GROMACS .gro file of C-alpha atoms in nm:
model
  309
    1UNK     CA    1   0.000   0.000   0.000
    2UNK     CA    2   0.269   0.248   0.044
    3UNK     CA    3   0.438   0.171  -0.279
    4UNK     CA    4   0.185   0.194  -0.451
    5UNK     CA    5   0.012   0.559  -0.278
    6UNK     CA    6   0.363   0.664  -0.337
    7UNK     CA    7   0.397   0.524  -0.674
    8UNK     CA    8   0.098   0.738  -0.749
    9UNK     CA    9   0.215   1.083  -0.562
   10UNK     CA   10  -0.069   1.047  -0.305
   11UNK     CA   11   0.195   1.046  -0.016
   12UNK     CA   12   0.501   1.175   0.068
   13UNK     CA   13   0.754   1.015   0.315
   14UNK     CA   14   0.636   1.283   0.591
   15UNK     CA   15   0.318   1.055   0.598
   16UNK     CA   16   0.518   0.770   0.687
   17UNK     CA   17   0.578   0.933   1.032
   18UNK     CA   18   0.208   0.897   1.050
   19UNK     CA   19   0.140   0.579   0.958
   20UNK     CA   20   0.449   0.513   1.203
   21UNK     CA   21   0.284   0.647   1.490
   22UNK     CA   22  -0.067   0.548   1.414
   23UNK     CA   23   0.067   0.180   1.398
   24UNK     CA   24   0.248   0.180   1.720
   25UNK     CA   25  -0.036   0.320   1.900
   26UNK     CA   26  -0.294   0.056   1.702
   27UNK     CA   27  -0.040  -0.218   1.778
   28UNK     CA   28   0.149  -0.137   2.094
   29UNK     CA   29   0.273  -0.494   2.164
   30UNK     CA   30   0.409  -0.524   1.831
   31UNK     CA   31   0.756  -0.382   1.712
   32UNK     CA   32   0.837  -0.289   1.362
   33UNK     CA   33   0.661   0.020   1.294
   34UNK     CA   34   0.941   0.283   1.306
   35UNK     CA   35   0.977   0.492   0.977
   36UNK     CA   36   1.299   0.355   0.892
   37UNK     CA   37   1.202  -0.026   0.891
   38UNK     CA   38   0.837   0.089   0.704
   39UNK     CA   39   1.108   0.215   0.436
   40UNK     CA   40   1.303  -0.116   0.481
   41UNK     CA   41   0.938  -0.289   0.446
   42UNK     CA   42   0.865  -0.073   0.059
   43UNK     CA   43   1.209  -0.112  -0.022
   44UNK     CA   44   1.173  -0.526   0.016
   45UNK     CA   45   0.828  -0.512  -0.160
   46UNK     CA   46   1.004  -0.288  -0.475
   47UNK     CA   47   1.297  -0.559  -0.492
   48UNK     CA   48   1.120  -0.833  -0.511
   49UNK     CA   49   0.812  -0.700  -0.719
   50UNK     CA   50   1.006  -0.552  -0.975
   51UNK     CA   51   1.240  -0.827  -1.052
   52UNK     CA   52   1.035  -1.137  -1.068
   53UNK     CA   53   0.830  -1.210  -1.364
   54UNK     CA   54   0.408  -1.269  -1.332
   55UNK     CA   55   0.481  -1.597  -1.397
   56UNK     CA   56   0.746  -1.689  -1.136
   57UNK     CA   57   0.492  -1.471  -0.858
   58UNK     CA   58   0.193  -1.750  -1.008
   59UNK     CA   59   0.430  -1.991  -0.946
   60UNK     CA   60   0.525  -1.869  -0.574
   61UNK     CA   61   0.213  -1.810  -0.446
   62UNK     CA   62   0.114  -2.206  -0.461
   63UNK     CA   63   0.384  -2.263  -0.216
   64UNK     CA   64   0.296  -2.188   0.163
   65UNK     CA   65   0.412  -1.958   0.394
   66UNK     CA   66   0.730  -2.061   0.559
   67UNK     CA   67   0.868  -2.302   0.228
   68UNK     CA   68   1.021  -1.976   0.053
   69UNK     CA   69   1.395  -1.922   0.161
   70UNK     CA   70   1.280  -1.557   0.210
   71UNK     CA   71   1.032  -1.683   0.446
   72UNK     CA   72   1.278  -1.857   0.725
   73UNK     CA   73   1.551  -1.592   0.780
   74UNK     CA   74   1.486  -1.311   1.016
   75UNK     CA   75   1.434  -0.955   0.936
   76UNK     CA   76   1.769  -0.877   0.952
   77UNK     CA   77   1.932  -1.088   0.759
   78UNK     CA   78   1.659  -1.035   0.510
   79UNK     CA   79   1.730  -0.648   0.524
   80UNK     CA   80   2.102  -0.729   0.435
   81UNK     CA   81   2.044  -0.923   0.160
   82UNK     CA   82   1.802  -0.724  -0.012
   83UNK     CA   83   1.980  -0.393   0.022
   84UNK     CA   84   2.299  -0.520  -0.102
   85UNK     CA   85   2.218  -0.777  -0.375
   86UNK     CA   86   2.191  -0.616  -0.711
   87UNK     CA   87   1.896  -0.951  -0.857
   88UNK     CA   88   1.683  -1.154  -0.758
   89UNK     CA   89   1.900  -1.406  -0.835
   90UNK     CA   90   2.217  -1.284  -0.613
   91UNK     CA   91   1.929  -1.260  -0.342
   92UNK     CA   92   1.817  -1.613  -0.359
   93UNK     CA   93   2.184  -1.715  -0.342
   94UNK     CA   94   2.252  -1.577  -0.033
   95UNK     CA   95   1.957  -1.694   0.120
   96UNK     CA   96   2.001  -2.030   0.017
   97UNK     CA   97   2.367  -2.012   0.123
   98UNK     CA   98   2.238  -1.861   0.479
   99UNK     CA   99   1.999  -2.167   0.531
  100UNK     CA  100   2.236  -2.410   0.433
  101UNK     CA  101   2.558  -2.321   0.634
  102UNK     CA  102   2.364  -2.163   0.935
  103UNK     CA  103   2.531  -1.777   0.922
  104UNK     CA  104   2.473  -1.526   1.171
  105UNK     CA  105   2.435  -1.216   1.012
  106UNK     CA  106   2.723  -1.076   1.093
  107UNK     CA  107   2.891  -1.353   0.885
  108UNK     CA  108   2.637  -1.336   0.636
  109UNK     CA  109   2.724  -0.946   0.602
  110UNK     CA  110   3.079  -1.067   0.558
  111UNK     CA  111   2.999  -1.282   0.263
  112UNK     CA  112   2.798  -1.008   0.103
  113UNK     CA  113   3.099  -0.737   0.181
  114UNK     CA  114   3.360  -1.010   0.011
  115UNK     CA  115   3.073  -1.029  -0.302
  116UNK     CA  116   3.092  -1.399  -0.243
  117UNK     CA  117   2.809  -1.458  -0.482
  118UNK     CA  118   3.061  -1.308  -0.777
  119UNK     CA  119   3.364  -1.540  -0.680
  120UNK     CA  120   3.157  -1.867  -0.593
  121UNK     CA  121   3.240  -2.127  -0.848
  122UNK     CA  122   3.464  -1.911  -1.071
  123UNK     CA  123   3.790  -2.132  -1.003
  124UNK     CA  124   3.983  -2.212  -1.288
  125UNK     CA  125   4.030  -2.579  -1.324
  126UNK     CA  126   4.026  -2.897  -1.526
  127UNK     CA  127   3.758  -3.079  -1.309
  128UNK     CA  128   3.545  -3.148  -1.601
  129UNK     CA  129   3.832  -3.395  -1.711
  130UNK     CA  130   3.945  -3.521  -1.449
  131UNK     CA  131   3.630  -3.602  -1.250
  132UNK     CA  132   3.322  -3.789  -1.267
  133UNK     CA  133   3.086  -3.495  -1.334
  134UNK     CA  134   2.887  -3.512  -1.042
  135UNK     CA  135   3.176  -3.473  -0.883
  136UNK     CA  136   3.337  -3.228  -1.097
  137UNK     CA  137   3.001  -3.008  -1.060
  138UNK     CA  138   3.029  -3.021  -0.655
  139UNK     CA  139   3.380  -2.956  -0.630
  140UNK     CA  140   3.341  -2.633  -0.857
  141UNK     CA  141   3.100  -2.526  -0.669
  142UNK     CA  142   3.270  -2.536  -0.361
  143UNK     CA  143   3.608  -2.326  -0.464
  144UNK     CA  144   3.584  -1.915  -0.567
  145UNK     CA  145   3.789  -1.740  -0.744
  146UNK     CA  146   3.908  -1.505  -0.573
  147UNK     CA  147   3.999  -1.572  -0.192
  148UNK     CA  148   3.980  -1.269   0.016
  149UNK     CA  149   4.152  -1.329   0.361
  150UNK     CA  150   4.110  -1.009   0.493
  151UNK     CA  151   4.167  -1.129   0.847
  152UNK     CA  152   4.554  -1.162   0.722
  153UNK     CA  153   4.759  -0.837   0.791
  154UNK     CA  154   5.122  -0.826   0.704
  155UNK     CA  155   5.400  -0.560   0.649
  156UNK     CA  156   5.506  -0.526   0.295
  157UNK     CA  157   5.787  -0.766   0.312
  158UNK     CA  158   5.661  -1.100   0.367
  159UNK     CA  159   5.635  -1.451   0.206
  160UNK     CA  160   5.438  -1.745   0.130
  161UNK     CA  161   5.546  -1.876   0.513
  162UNK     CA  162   5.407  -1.579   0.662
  163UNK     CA  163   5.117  -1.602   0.508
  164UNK     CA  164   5.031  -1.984   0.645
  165UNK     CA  165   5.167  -1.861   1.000
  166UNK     CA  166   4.839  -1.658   0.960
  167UNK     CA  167   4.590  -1.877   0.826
  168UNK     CA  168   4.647  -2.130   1.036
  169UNK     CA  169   4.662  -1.839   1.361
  170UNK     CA  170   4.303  -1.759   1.213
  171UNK     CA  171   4.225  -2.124   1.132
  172UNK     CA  172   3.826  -2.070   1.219
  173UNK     CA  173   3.860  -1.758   0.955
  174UNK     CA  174   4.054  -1.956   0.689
  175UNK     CA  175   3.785  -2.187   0.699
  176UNK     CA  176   3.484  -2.003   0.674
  177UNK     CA  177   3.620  -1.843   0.347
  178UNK     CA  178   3.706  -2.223   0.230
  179UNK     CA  179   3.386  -2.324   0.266
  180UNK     CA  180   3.179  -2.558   0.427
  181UNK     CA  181   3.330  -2.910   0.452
  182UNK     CA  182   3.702  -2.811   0.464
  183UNK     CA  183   3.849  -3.045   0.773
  184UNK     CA  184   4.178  -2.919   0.832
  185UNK     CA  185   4.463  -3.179   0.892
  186UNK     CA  186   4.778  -3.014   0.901
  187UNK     CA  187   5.059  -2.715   0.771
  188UNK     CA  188   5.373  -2.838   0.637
  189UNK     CA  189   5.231  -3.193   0.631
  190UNK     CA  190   5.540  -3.414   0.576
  191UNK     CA  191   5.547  -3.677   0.296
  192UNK     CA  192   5.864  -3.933   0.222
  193UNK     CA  193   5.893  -4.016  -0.138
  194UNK     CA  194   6.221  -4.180  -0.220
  195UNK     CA  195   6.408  -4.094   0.149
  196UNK     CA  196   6.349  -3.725   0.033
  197UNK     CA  197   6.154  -3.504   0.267
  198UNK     CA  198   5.864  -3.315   0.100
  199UNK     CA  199   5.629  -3.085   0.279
  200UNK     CA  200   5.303  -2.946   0.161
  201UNK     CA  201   5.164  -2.596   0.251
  202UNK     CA  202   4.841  -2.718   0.356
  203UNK     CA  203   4.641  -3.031   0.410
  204UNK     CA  204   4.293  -3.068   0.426
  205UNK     CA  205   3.992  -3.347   0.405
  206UNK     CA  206   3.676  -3.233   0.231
  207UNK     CA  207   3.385  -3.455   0.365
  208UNK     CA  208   3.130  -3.371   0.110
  209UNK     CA  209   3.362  -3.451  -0.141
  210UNK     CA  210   3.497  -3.706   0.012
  211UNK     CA  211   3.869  -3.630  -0.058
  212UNK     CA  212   4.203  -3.511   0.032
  213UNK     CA  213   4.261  -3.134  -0.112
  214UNK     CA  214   4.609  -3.020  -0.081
  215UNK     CA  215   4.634  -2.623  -0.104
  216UNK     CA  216   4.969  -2.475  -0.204
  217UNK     CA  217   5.036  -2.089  -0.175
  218UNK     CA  218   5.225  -1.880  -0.411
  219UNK     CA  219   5.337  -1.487  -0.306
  220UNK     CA  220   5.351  -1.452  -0.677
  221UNK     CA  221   5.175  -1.418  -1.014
  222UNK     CA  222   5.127  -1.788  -1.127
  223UNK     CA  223   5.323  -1.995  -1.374
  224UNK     CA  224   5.306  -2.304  -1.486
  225UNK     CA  225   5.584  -2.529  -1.335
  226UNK     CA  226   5.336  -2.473  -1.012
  227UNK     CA  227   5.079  -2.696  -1.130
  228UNK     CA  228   5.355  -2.944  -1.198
  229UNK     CA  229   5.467  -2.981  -0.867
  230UNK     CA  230   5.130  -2.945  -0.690
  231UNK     CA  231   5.021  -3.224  -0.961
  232UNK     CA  232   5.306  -3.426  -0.794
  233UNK     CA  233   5.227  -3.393  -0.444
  234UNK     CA  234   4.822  -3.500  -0.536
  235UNK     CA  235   5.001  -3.820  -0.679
  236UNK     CA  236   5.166  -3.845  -0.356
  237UNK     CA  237   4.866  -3.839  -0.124
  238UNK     CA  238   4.697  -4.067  -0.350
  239UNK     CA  239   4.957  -4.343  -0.283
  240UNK     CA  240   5.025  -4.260   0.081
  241UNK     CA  241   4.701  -4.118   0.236
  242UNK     CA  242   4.422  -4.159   0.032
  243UNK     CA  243   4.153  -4.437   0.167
  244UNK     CA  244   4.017  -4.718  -0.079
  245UNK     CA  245   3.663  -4.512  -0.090
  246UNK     CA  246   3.821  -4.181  -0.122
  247UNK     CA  247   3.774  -3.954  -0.414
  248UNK     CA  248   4.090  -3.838  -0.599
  249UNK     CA  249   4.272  -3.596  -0.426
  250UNK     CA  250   4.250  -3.213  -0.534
  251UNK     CA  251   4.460  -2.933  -0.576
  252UNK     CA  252   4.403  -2.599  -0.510
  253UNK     CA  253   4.724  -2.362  -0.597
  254UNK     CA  254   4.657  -2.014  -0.450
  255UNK     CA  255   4.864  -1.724  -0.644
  256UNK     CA  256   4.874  -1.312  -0.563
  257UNK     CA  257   4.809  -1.303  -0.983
  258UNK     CA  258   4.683  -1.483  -1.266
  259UNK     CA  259   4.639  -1.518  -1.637
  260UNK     CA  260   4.338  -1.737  -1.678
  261UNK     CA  261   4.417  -1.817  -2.047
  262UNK     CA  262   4.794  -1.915  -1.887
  263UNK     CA  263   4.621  -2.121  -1.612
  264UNK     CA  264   4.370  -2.295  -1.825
  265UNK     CA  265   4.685  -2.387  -2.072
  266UNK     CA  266   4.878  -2.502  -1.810
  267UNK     CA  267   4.629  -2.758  -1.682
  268UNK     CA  268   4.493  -2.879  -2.000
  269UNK     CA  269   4.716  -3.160  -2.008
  270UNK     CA  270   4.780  -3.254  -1.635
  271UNK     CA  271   4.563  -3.597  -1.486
  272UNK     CA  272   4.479  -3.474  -1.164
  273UNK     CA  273   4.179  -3.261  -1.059
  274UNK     CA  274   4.362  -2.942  -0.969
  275UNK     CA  275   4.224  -2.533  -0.970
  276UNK     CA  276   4.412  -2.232  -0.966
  277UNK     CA  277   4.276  -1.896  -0.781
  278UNK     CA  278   4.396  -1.593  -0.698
  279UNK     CA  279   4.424  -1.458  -0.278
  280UNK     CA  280   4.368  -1.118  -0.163
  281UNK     CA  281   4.470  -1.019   0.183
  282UNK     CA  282   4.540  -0.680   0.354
  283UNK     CA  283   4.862  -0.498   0.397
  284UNK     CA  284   4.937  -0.295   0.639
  285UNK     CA  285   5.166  -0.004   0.712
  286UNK     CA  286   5.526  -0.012   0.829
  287UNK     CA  287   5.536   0.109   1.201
  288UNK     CA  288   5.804   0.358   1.094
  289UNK     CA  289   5.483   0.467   0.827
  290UNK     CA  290   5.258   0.475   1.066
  291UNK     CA  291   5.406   0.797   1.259
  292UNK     CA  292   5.457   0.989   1.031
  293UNK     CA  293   5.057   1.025   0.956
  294UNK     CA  294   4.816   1.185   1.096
  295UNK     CA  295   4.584   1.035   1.380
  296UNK     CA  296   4.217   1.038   1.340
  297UNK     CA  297   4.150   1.332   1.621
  298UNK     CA  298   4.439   1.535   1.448
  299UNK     CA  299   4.245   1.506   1.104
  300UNK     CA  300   3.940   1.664   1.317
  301UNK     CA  301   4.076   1.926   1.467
  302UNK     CA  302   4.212   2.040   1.160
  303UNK     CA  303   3.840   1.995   1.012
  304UNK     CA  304   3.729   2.166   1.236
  305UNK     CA  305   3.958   2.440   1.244
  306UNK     CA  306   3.933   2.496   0.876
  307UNK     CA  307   3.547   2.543   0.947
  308UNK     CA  308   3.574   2.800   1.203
  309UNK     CA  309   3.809   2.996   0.901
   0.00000   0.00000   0.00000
């Protein structure tokens, strides 16, 4: 109703303070009625309305109330979703995605911050060959491209060591942007392969695929001798680790950079399931940096000064 009175000119948002008041006094035991959320309220009914087709409402309105996604999340993680998705089909994803893997919002704001919709699936691999597609399909799914561990700050000079050290610090982190199912077994996991000593960056058991994946980080742009050597380390943990009714072990080789037309060369040719991504992370200043700027109540004052001229 207030879409559409709007829609038409008969109101104006000064109304809304109205209809807020009138409501809370109607319904005093009720919350919900403050102007913001009614705006919240029109701006759900707009999203929705305008996006989905006559048909697909025909089709919704069969279903009860309660067996929409939209239906089981609470206000505020509904609010989130629709005033940071840009379709009705980034929407549904995060709702979906909410439901499935149980987020609070503040971890469901995270995913929407990261754009998690745009990265899910986007991994470049050769799962379609080297998998059974079911399989192939599932694993896909479950990698992004790119990985944003923004819970990672290091100084400018740093290296692919460092950059474990903190992973595995914020292990609980790590694995939320892996994805549900990562089980992780170990850093620097140890392998023997003719009485030489091999180590790989990261170990970890996916039980929804039902495999091994072995993650190897790269502080640089890729190339591809990496997926040769990861390629030999997923041959490795096939022979050593991998159970009789395990899937094939996969490969994920994180890099600061990519060429996907490199990446997609490089792996064209290679047996094992393996993808390449890129990782973000933030950087932060040098402490010798750091005092030379200004602090935040310094940047006021001079605000404010500059007001009072």
């Amino acid at each position: 109703m207030i879409s559409e009175q709007q829609m038409k000119g008969a109101w104006g948002d000064k109304l809304l303070e109205q209809l807020s008041k009138d409501s809370g006094s109607a319904f005093p035991e009720m919350k919900g009625f403050s102007v913001t959320n009614l705006k919240y309220c029109r701006q759900f009914y707009r999203f929705y309305q305008s996006e989905i087709s006559q048909q697909t409402v025909d089709q919704l309105t069969v279903l009860d109330f309660g067996q929409h996604t939209v239906d089981q999340l609470p206000w505020g993680h509904n609010v989130l979703i629709f005033t940071k998705s840009k379709s009705i089909a980034e929407a549904i994803f995060y709702q979906q995605q909410t439901l499935h893997n149980n987020w609070s919002r503040d971890t469901l704001g995270l995913q929407l911050k990261t754009n998690l919709y745009e990265r899910n699936g986007k991994i470049i691999s050769n799962f379609e060959h080297t998998l059974p597609k079911p399989t192939a399909d599932l694993a896909r799914k479950s990698l992004k491209d790119p990985y944003v561990f923004d819970f990672v700050a290091l100084a400018k000079t740093y290296n692919g060591r460092d950059i474990e050290t903190q992973l595995v610090q914020h292990i609980s982190k790590f694995l939320l942007e892996l994805g549900k199912g990562f089980a992780y077994i170990g850093r620097q996991y140890h392998l023997q392969i003719a009485d030489k000593d091999y180590y790989i960056d990261l170990l970890f058991y996916h039980v929804v695929l039902k495999a091994y994946v072995v993650i190897e980080l790269k502080n640089t742009a890729f190339i591809p001798e990496y997926a040769g050597k990861l390629n030999f380390y997923l041959s490795a943990v096939d022979s050593l680790l991998k159970a009789d009714d395990d899937k094939p072990t996969i490969g994920i080789l994180l890099c600061r950079d990519k060429n996907n037309i490199e990446a997609e060369f490089a792996l064209r040719d290679i047996n094992k399931p393996i993808g390449v991504s890129e990782f973000q992370l933030t950087e932060v200043l040098p402490e010798n940096l750091k005092s030379s700027l200004p602090t935040i109540e310094e940047i006021e004052q001079t605000l404010k000064q500059s007001s009072n001229e």
